[in-house]
């Protein structure tokens, strides 16, 4: 949950998640909608699906917990070298060095190494420096050092506890390491989202047609245009809002109307959703809701569904 998402956002969702899925088997045997519902608001929903697929694989083998070998951990969906090393060192006390972006920056400066040009050099250095008696604490200390002191823009070298070991500081070259990568251009995409309600006030949602969130239930969405530069529309209109996903910025125009019979039958032109259904307030509360859907409902004056509770 903490990959790409702030602690303050994660904390309540984490507690609710653990109440709903107190052990691996509960997570493995839940429906995907249940898991996505508990993930609502955290973004990057592929992580939730990977987590459940991993739980299912472990459960299918009759095991009850995350593996303790690096190779077995790496075989699980969504588990890369960093996650495997972080979980094994922090949860099981095993001697694996976890190199995330913060650690990579600290090591790059300590040894004057550029992360990309020197291949595995940073990982090798991380493993060489690792405190094998307390690998979890060591990894977390390095992450924290990068997060709080050896920051990307303004490293606080005067307060740094490892300053006397730091080659970049000694040479006066801190700003050279690590070399900044060119920022990826933000793609601007204009969307039209249709909030179609039936007579009972139920909302039509579909899944599989919006390629940026293919596994979540969303109102029908059409891509109107894509541009490399920001769009010049005023943003204070009640029926428009902006939303960002990774390096994409969406400007969403809302259309609110009665659902048509053709839409209900899935015959509307250009729709290629894999599933389509009407949702009342209770059902809305039991599915994974992206921030995109939450914002649209708020804009349209639809009361937000009650958050999932433990
Ligand atoms: S001395 Fe400065 S550059 Fe070196 S590790 Fe500490 S904060 Fe980072």
mmCIF file of C-alpha atoms and ligand atoms in Angstrom:
data_model
loop_
_atom_site.group_PDB
_atom_site.id
_atom_site.type_symbol
_atom_site.label_atom_id
_atom_site.label_comp_id
_atom_site.label_asym_id
_atom_site.label_seq_id
_atom_site.Cartn_x
_atom_site.Cartn_y
_atom_site.Cartn_z
ATOM 1 C CA UNK A 1 0.000 0.000 0.000
ATOM 2 C CA UNK A 2 2.847 2.359 0.754
ATOM 3 C CA UNK A 3 4.338 2.086 -2.715
ATOM 4 C CA UNK A 4 3.471 5.432 -4.342
ATOM 5 C CA UNK A 5 0.889 6.335 -1.655
ATOM 6 C CA UNK A 6 1.394 8.499 1.447
ATOM 7 C CA UNK A 7 1.278 7.087 4.980
ATOM 8 C CA UNK A 8 -1.573 9.421 6.010
ATOM 9 C CA UNK A 9 -3.770 8.049 3.198
ATOM 10 C CA UNK A 10 -2.715 4.450 3.767
ATOM 11 C CA UNK A 11 -3.159 4.202 7.570
ATOM 12 C CA UNK A 12 -6.993 4.000 7.776
ATOM 13 C CA UNK A 13 -7.245 1.830 4.646
ATOM 14 C CA UNK A 14 -4.600 -0.516 6.052
ATOM 15 C CA UNK A 15 -6.520 -1.033 9.293
ATOM 16 C CA UNK A 16 -9.795 -1.584 7.438
ATOM 17 C CA UNK A 17 -8.044 -4.009 5.062
ATOM 18 C CA UNK A 18 -6.648 -6.074 7.932
ATOM 19 C CA UNK A 19 -10.023 -6.197 9.671
ATOM 20 C CA UNK A 20 -11.630 -7.488 6.463
ATOM 21 C CA UNK A 21 -8.797 -9.897 5.626
ATOM 22 C CA UNK A 22 -7.159 -10.834 8.926
ATOM 23 C CA UNK A 23 -5.134 -13.666 7.374
ATOM 24 C CA UNK A 24 -3.826 -14.781 4.021
ATOM 25 C CA UNK A 25 -6.627 -17.268 3.385
ATOM 26 C CA UNK A 26 -9.316 -14.599 3.914
ATOM 27 C CA UNK A 27 -7.632 -12.426 1.282
ATOM 28 C CA UNK A 28 -7.145 -15.350 -1.103
ATOM 29 C CA UNK A 29 -10.810 -16.389 -0.904
ATOM 30 C CA UNK A 30 -12.434 -12.951 -1.059
ATOM 31 C CA UNK A 31 -13.977 -11.700 -4.296
ATOM 32 C CA UNK A 32 -11.908 -9.275 -6.352
ATOM 33 C CA UNK A 33 -14.601 -6.599 -5.908
ATOM 34 C CA UNK A 34 -14.313 -6.939 -2.113
ATOM 35 C CA UNK A 35 -10.548 -6.468 -2.270
ATOM 36 C CA UNK A 36 -10.779 -3.491 -4.638
ATOM 37 C CA UNK A 37 -13.460 -1.971 -2.417
ATOM 38 C CA UNK A 38 -11.078 -2.050 0.557
ATOM 39 C CA UNK A 39 -8.435 -0.485 -1.669
ATOM 40 C CA UNK A 40 -10.690 2.427 -2.666
ATOM 41 C CA UNK A 41 -8.855 5.745 -2.700
ATOM 42 C CA UNK A 42 -5.341 4.263 -2.620
ATOM 43 C CA UNK A 43 -4.868 4.314 -6.399
ATOM 44 C CA UNK A 44 -2.671 1.972 -8.464
ATOM 45 C CA UNK A 45 -5.267 -0.777 -8.243
ATOM 46 C CA UNK A 46 -3.011 -3.244 -10.055
ATOM 47 C CA UNK A 47 -1.211 -3.583 -6.701
ATOM 48 C CA UNK A 48 -4.382 -4.825 -4.975
ATOM 49 C CA UNK A 49 -5.055 -7.366 -7.700
ATOM 50 C CA UNK A 50 -1.442 -8.565 -7.627
ATOM 51 C CA UNK A 51 -1.582 -8.867 -3.834
ATOM 52 C CA UNK A 52 -4.662 -11.054 -4.035
ATOM 53 C CA UNK A 53 -3.218 -13.177 -6.847
ATOM 54 C CA UNK A 54 -0.109 -13.686 -4.687
ATOM 55 C CA UNK A 55 -2.282 -14.694 -1.699
ATOM 56 C CA UNK A 56 -4.181 -17.143 -3.892
ATOM 57 C CA UNK A 57 -0.964 -18.725 -5.187
ATOM 58 C CA UNK A 58 0.382 -19.134 -1.641
ATOM 59 C CA UNK A 59 -2.981 -20.482 -0.409
ATOM 60 C CA UNK A 60 -3.167 -22.954 -3.325
ATOM 61 C CA UNK A 61 0.139 -24.442 -2.165
ATOM 62 C CA UNK A 62 -1.322 -24.970 1.316
ATOM 63 C CA UNK A 63 1.015 -22.380 2.866
ATOM 64 C CA UNK A 64 -0.206 -19.834 5.399
ATOM 65 C CA UNK A 65 2.326 -17.012 5.093
ATOM 66 C CA UNK A 66 4.575 -15.053 2.742
ATOM 67 C CA UNK A 67 7.529 -17.205 1.608
ATOM 68 C CA UNK A 68 10.879 -16.863 3.336
ATOM 69 C CA UNK A 69 13.116 -17.460 0.307
ATOM 70 C CA UNK A 70 14.025 -14.651 -2.067
ATOM 71 C CA UNK A 71 13.394 -16.804 -5.151
ATOM 72 C CA UNK A 72 9.914 -17.896 -3.991
ATOM 73 C CA UNK A 73 9.015 -14.308 -3.050
ATOM 74 C CA UNK A 74 10.161 -13.031 -6.455
ATOM 75 C CA UNK A 75 7.919 -15.594 -8.178
ATOM 76 C CA UNK A 76 4.821 -13.925 -6.756
ATOM 77 C CA UNK A 77 2.884 -11.393 -8.834
ATOM 78 C CA UNK A 78 3.667 -7.782 -8.007
ATOM 79 C CA UNK A 79 6.806 -8.667 -6.048
ATOM 80 C CA UNK A 80 9.981 -7.188 -7.512
ATOM 81 C CA UNK A 81 13.490 -7.191 -6.027
ATOM 82 C CA UNK A 82 12.786 -4.239 -3.739
ATOM 83 C CA UNK A 83 9.519 -5.580 -2.294
ATOM 84 C CA UNK A 84 10.949 -9.072 -1.800
ATOM 85 C CA UNK A 85 14.025 -7.760 0.030
ATOM 86 C CA UNK A 86 11.986 -5.288 2.111
ATOM 87 C CA UNK A 87 9.422 -7.880 3.269
ATOM 88 C CA UNK A 88 11.996 -10.603 3.964
ATOM 89 C CA UNK A 89 14.310 -8.293 5.901
ATOM 90 C CA UNK A 90 11.658 -6.384 7.860
ATOM 91 C CA UNK A 91 9.182 -9.217 8.530
ATOM 92 C CA UNK A 92 11.567 -12.167 8.767
ATOM 93 C CA UNK A 93 14.924 -10.563 9.661
ATOM 94 C CA UNK A 94 16.622 -12.083 6.598
ATOM 95 C CA UNK A 95 19.784 -10.420 5.231
ATOM 96 C CA UNK A 96 18.584 -8.834 1.992
ATOM 97 C CA UNK A 97 19.286 -5.247 0.983
ATOM 98 C CA UNK A 98 16.196 -3.323 -0.169
ATOM 99 C CA UNK A 99 17.032 -0.593 -2.671
ATOM 100 C CA UNK A 100 14.177 1.818 -3.340
ATOM 101 C CA UNK A 101 14.454 5.312 -4.844
ATOM 102 C CA UNK A 102 15.484 6.860 -1.502
ATOM 103 C CA UNK A 103 18.166 4.258 -0.796
ATOM 104 C CA UNK A 104 19.406 4.460 -4.364
ATOM 105 C CA UNK A 105 19.909 8.235 -4.006
ATOM 106 C CA UNK A 106 21.785 7.896 -0.696
ATOM 107 C CA UNK A 107 24.085 5.176 -2.050
ATOM 108 C CA UNK A 108 24.653 7.032 -5.297
ATOM 109 C CA UNK A 109 25.944 10.016 -3.297
ATOM 110 C CA UNK A 110 27.872 7.986 -0.736
ATOM 111 C CA UNK A 111 29.928 6.292 -3.459
ATOM 112 C CA UNK A 112 29.608 8.771 -6.360
ATOM 113 C CA UNK A 113 27.860 6.185 -8.526
ATOM 114 C CA UNK A 114 25.219 6.925 -11.130
ATOM 115 C CA UNK A 115 22.408 4.389 -10.645
ATOM 116 C CA UNK A 116 21.815 3.654 -14.309
ATOM 117 C CA UNK A 117 25.298 3.800 -15.781
ATOM 118 C CA UNK A 118 26.777 1.389 -13.227
ATOM 119 C CA UNK A 119 24.249 -1.442 -13.614
ATOM 120 C CA UNK A 120 24.091 -3.568 -10.468
ATOM 121 C CA UNK A 121 26.748 -1.515 -8.687
ATOM 122 C CA UNK A 122 24.263 0.076 -6.271
ATOM 123 C CA UNK A 123 22.674 -3.266 -5.339
ATOM 124 C CA UNK A 124 26.131 -4.772 -4.771
ATOM 125 C CA UNK A 125 27.113 -1.820 -2.590
ATOM 126 C CA UNK A 126 23.823 -2.069 -0.652
ATOM 127 C CA UNK A 127 24.470 -5.745 0.054
ATOM 128 C CA UNK A 128 28.049 -5.039 1.111
ATOM 129 C CA UNK A 129 26.987 -2.344 3.577
ATOM 130 C CA UNK A 130 23.978 -4.245 4.984
ATOM 131 C CA UNK A 131 23.964 -4.856 8.739
ATOM 132 C CA UNK A 132 23.293 -8.593 8.760
ATOM 133 C CA UNK A 133 22.295 -8.651 12.416
ATOM 134 C CA UNK A 134 19.483 -6.142 11.907
ATOM 135 C CA UNK A 135 18.764 -6.030 8.171
ATOM 136 C CA UNK A 136 15.187 -4.766 8.550
ATOM 137 C CA UNK A 137 16.213 -1.852 10.769
ATOM 138 C CA UNK A 138 19.161 -1.111 8.488
ATOM 139 C CA UNK A 139 17.025 -1.008 5.364
ATOM 140 C CA UNK A 140 14.442 1.203 7.032
ATOM 141 C CA UNK A 141 17.141 3.526 8.398
ATOM 142 C CA UNK A 142 18.575 4.030 4.903
ATOM 143 C CA UNK A 143 15.099 4.639 3.450
ATOM 144 C CA UNK A 144 14.409 7.153 6.204
ATOM 145 C CA UNK A 145 17.761 8.877 5.656
ATOM 146 C CA UNK A 146 16.862 9.378 1.993
ATOM 147 C CA UNK A 147 13.325 10.492 2.852
ATOM 148 C CA UNK A 148 14.235 13.019 5.538
ATOM 149 C CA UNK A 149 17.884 14.108 5.129
ATOM 150 C CA UNK A 150 19.480 13.071 1.841
ATOM 151 C CA UNK A 151 16.544 14.406 -0.135
ATOM 152 C CA UNK A 152 16.518 14.848 -3.900
ATOM 153 C CA UNK A 153 16.502 18.648 -4.012
ATOM 154 C CA UNK A 154 17.927 19.970 -0.765
ATOM 155 C CA UNK A 155 20.005 17.382 1.080
ATOM 156 C CA UNK A 156 20.720 18.450 4.672
ATOM 157 C CA UNK A 157 24.381 17.427 4.655
ATOM 158 C CA UNK A 158 25.156 19.438 7.810
ATOM 159 C CA UNK A 159 22.776 17.232 9.796
ATOM 160 C CA UNK A 160 23.657 13.982 8.055
ATOM 161 C CA UNK A 161 24.883 11.157 10.308
ATOM 162 C CA UNK A 162 26.920 9.559 7.483
ATOM 163 C CA UNK A 163 28.526 12.731 6.160
ATOM 164 C CA UNK A 164 32.073 11.622 6.931
ATOM 165 C CA UNK A 165 31.636 8.520 4.720
ATOM 166 C CA UNK A 166 30.096 10.423 1.829
ATOM 167 C CA UNK A 167 32.266 10.735 -1.291
ATOM 168 C CA UNK A 168 29.951 13.222 -3.028
ATOM 169 C CA UNK A 169 30.019 15.515 0.021
ATOM 170 C CA UNK A 170 33.805 15.267 0.324
ATOM 171 C CA UNK A 171 34.254 16.195 -3.321
ATOM 172 C CA UNK A 172 31.619 18.939 -3.229
ATOM 173 C CA UNK A 173 29.634 17.089 -5.906
ATOM 174 C CA UNK A 174 26.391 16.308 -4.115
ATOM 175 C CA UNK A 175 24.262 17.982 -6.776
ATOM 176 C CA UNK A 176 25.737 15.711 -9.467
ATOM 177 C CA UNK A 177 24.395 12.504 -7.901
ATOM 178 C CA UNK A 178 22.173 10.886 -8.916
ATOM 179 C CA UNK A 179 21.824 12.467 -12.334
ATOM 180 C CA UNK A 180 18.278 13.714 -12.860
ATOM 181 C CA UNK A 181 16.296 11.920 -15.475
ATOM 182 C CA UNK A 182 14.376 14.028 -17.973
ATOM 183 C CA UNK A 183 10.781 14.357 -16.828
ATOM 184 C CA UNK A 184 8.247 12.474 -18.838
ATOM 185 C CA UNK A 185 5.839 14.819 -20.598
ATOM 186 C CA UNK A 186 2.342 14.882 -19.140
ATOM 187 C CA UNK A 187 -0.229 13.759 -21.672
ATOM 188 C CA UNK A 188 -3.446 15.780 -21.577
ATOM 189 C CA UNK A 189 -6.551 13.765 -22.327
ATOM 190 C CA UNK A 190 -10.058 15.107 -22.609
ATOM 191 C CA UNK A 191 -12.820 12.712 -21.605
ATOM 192 C CA UNK A 192 -16.576 12.689 -21.612
ATOM 193 C CA UNK A 193 -18.128 10.674 -18.813
ATOM 194 C CA UNK A 194 -21.819 9.800 -18.918
ATOM 195 C CA UNK A 195 -23.649 9.467 -15.624
ATOM 196 C CA UNK A 196 -26.705 7.531 -16.755
ATOM 197 C CA UNK A 197 -29.360 6.799 -14.107
ATOM 198 C CA UNK A 198 -32.475 4.632 -14.292
ATOM 199 C CA UNK A 199 -35.830 5.626 -12.782
ATOM 200 C CA UNK A 200 -34.843 4.233 -9.394
ATOM 201 C CA UNK A 201 -31.728 6.407 -9.323
ATOM 202 C CA UNK A 202 -29.360 3.533 -9.997
ATOM 203 C CA UNK A 203 -26.195 4.419 -11.906
ATOM 204 C CA UNK A 204 -24.947 2.558 -14.974
ATOM 205 C CA UNK A 205 -21.337 1.431 -14.556
ATOM 206 C CA UNK A 206 -19.184 -0.712 -16.774
ATOM 207 C CA UNK A 207 -15.867 -2.424 -16.500
ATOM 208 C CA UNK A 208 -13.150 -3.035 -19.074
ATOM 209 C CA UNK A 209 -13.726 -0.144 -21.481
ATOM 210 C CA UNK A 210 -11.540 2.597 -19.925
ATOM 211 C CA UNK A 211 -8.004 1.403 -20.670
ATOM 212 C CA UNK A 212 -6.311 3.327 -17.826
ATOM 213 C CA UNK A 213 -8.440 1.636 -15.116
ATOM 214 C CA UNK A 214 -9.552 -1.572 -16.839
ATOM 215 C CA UNK A 215 -10.517 -3.514 -13.715
ATOM 216 C CA UNK A 216 -12.656 -0.912 -11.989
ATOM 217 C CA UNK A 217 -16.334 -0.105 -12.364
ATOM 218 C CA UNK A 218 -16.776 3.310 -14.020
ATOM 219 C CA UNK A 219 -19.490 5.217 -15.878
ATOM 220 C CA UNK A 220 -19.160 5.012 -19.677
ATOM 221 C CA UNK A 221 -16.204 7.181 -20.731
ATOM 222 C CA UNK A 222 -15.230 8.411 -24.182
ATOM 223 C CA UNK A 223 -11.839 9.826 -25.091
ATOM 224 C CA UNK A 224 -12.495 13.116 -26.913
ATOM 225 C CA UNK A 225 -8.928 14.269 -27.596
ATOM 226 C CA UNK A 226 -5.300 13.858 -26.572
ATOM 227 C CA UNK A 227 -2.736 16.635 -26.550
ATOM 228 C CA UNK A 228 0.808 17.146 -25.422
ATOM 229 C CA UNK A 229 0.005 20.619 -24.018
ATOM 230 C CA UNK A 230 -2.380 21.711 -21.296
ATOM 231 C CA UNK A 231 -5.932 22.456 -22.370
ATOM 232 C CA UNK A 232 -7.083 26.026 -22.110
ATOM 233 C CA UNK A 233 -10.590 25.565 -20.677
ATOM 234 C CA UNK A 234 -11.814 27.199 -17.503
ATOM 235 C CA UNK A 235 -11.990 24.637 -14.740
ATOM 236 C CA UNK A 236 -14.619 26.186 -12.533
ATOM 237 C CA UNK A 237 -17.595 24.835 -14.420
ATOM 238 C CA UNK A 238 -19.661 22.552 -12.276
ATOM 239 C CA UNK A 239 -19.725 19.767 -14.843
ATOM 240 C CA UNK A 240 -15.968 19.485 -15.408
ATOM 241 C CA UNK A 241 -13.081 18.382 -13.248
ATOM 242 C CA UNK A 242 -9.465 17.281 -13.579
ATOM 243 C CA UNK A 243 -7.923 14.019 -12.521
ATOM 244 C CA UNK A 244 -4.377 12.660 -12.840
ATOM 245 C CA UNK A 245 -3.220 9.075 -13.253
ATOM 246 C CA UNK A 246 0.558 8.622 -13.478
ATOM 247 C CA UNK A 247 1.831 10.821 -16.336
ATOM 248 C CA UNK A 248 -1.658 11.541 -17.672
ATOM 249 C CA UNK A 249 -3.872 14.457 -16.842
ATOM 250 C CA UNK A 250 -7.548 13.947 -17.604
ATOM 251 C CA UNK A 251 -10.017 16.726 -18.050
ATOM 252 C CA UNK A 252 -13.425 15.184 -17.592
ATOM 253 C CA UNK A 253 -16.694 16.640 -18.891
ATOM 254 C CA UNK A 254 -19.776 15.168 -17.212
ATOM 255 C CA UNK A 255 -23.018 14.362 -18.946
ATOM 256 C CA UNK A 256 -25.937 13.439 -16.698
ATOM 257 C CA UNK A 257 -29.077 11.790 -18.095
ATOM 258 C CA UNK A 258 -31.542 8.863 -18.078
ATOM 259 C CA UNK A 259 -30.064 5.557 -19.091
ATOM 260 C CA UNK A 260 -31.284 4.300 -22.483
ATOM 261 C CA UNK A 261 -32.579 0.822 -23.187
ATOM 262 C CA UNK A 262 -29.789 0.286 -25.741
ATOM 263 C CA UNK A 263 -27.158 1.162 -23.160
ATOM 264 C CA UNK A 264 -28.691 -1.281 -20.702
ATOM 265 C CA UNK A 265 -28.539 -4.024 -23.301
ATOM 266 C CA UNK A 266 -24.903 -3.120 -23.996
ATOM 267 C CA UNK A 267 -25.666 -2.135 -27.557
ATOM 268 C CA UNK A 268 -24.489 1.480 -27.450
ATOM 269 C CA UNK A 269 -22.047 2.211 -30.240
ATOM 270 C CA UNK A 270 -18.321 2.177 -29.473
ATOM 271 C CA UNK A 271 -18.696 0.490 -26.067
ATOM 272 C CA UNK A 272 -16.485 -2.504 -25.514
ATOM 273 C CA UNK A 273 -16.942 -3.087 -21.798
ATOM 274 C CA UNK A 274 -16.646 -6.622 -20.535
ATOM 275 C CA UNK A 275 -19.374 -6.076 -17.897
ATOM 276 C CA UNK A 276 -22.148 -3.533 -17.412
ATOM 277 C CA UNK A 277 -24.576 -3.151 -14.506
ATOM 278 C CA UNK A 278 -26.812 -0.717 -12.617
ATOM 279 C CA UNK A 279 -25.635 0.197 -9.115
ATOM 280 C CA UNK A 280 -27.724 1.563 -6.251
ATOM 281 C CA UNK A 281 -26.039 3.206 -3.230
ATOM 282 C CA UNK A 282 -25.536 -0.101 -1.361
ATOM 283 C CA UNK A 283 -23.862 -1.782 -4.311
ATOM 284 C CA UNK A 284 -21.722 1.309 -4.936
ATOM 285 C CA UNK A 285 -20.360 0.947 -1.419
ATOM 286 C CA UNK A 286 -19.233 -2.620 -2.058
ATOM 287 C CA UNK A 287 -17.016 -2.117 -5.116
ATOM 288 C CA UNK A 288 -13.567 -0.627 -5.652
ATOM 289 C CA UNK A 289 -14.135 3.065 -6.298
ATOM 290 C CA UNK A 290 -11.376 4.966 -8.037
ATOM 291 C CA UNK A 291 -10.882 8.614 -7.142
ATOM 292 C CA UNK A 292 -12.106 9.319 -10.692
ATOM 293 C CA UNK A 293 -15.554 7.868 -9.881
ATOM 294 C CA UNK A 294 -15.665 9.505 -6.441
ATOM 295 C CA UNK A 295 -14.897 12.933 -7.946
ATOM 296 C CA UNK A 296 -17.522 12.477 -10.677
ATOM 297 C CA UNK A 297 -20.213 11.529 -8.137
ATOM 298 C CA UNK A 298 -19.309 14.496 -5.974
ATOM 299 C CA UNK A 299 -19.462 16.846 -8.962
ATOM 300 C CA UNK A 300 -22.843 15.458 -9.951
ATOM 301 C CA UNK A 301 -24.188 15.916 -6.423
ATOM 302 C CA UNK A 302 -24.616 12.172 -5.822
ATOM 303 C CA UNK A 303 -24.059 11.415 -2.117
ATOM 304 C CA UNK A 304 -20.841 9.423 -1.714
ATOM 305 C CA UNK A 305 -21.366 5.776 -0.745
ATOM 306 C CA UNK A 306 -20.534 4.957 2.866
ATOM 307 C CA UNK A 307 -16.906 3.900 3.218
ATOM 308 C CA UNK A 308 -16.261 0.199 3.785
ATOM 309 C CA UNK A 309 -15.930 -0.615 7.462
ATOM 310 C CA UNK A 310 -14.293 -3.507 9.213
HETATM 311 S S1 LIG B 1 26.388 13.950 3.340
HETATM 312 FE FE1 LIG B 1 24.757 14.885 2.144
HETATM 313 S S2 LIG B 1 24.845 13.851 0.170
HETATM 314 FE FE2 LIG B 1 26.039 12.613 1.592
HETATM 315 S S3 LIG B 1 24.585 11.094 2.326
HETATM 316 FE FE3 LIG B 1 24.534 12.796 3.753
HETATM 317 S S4 LIG B 1 22.871 14.121 3.067
HETATM 318 FE FE4 LIG B 1 23.389 12.728 1.402
#
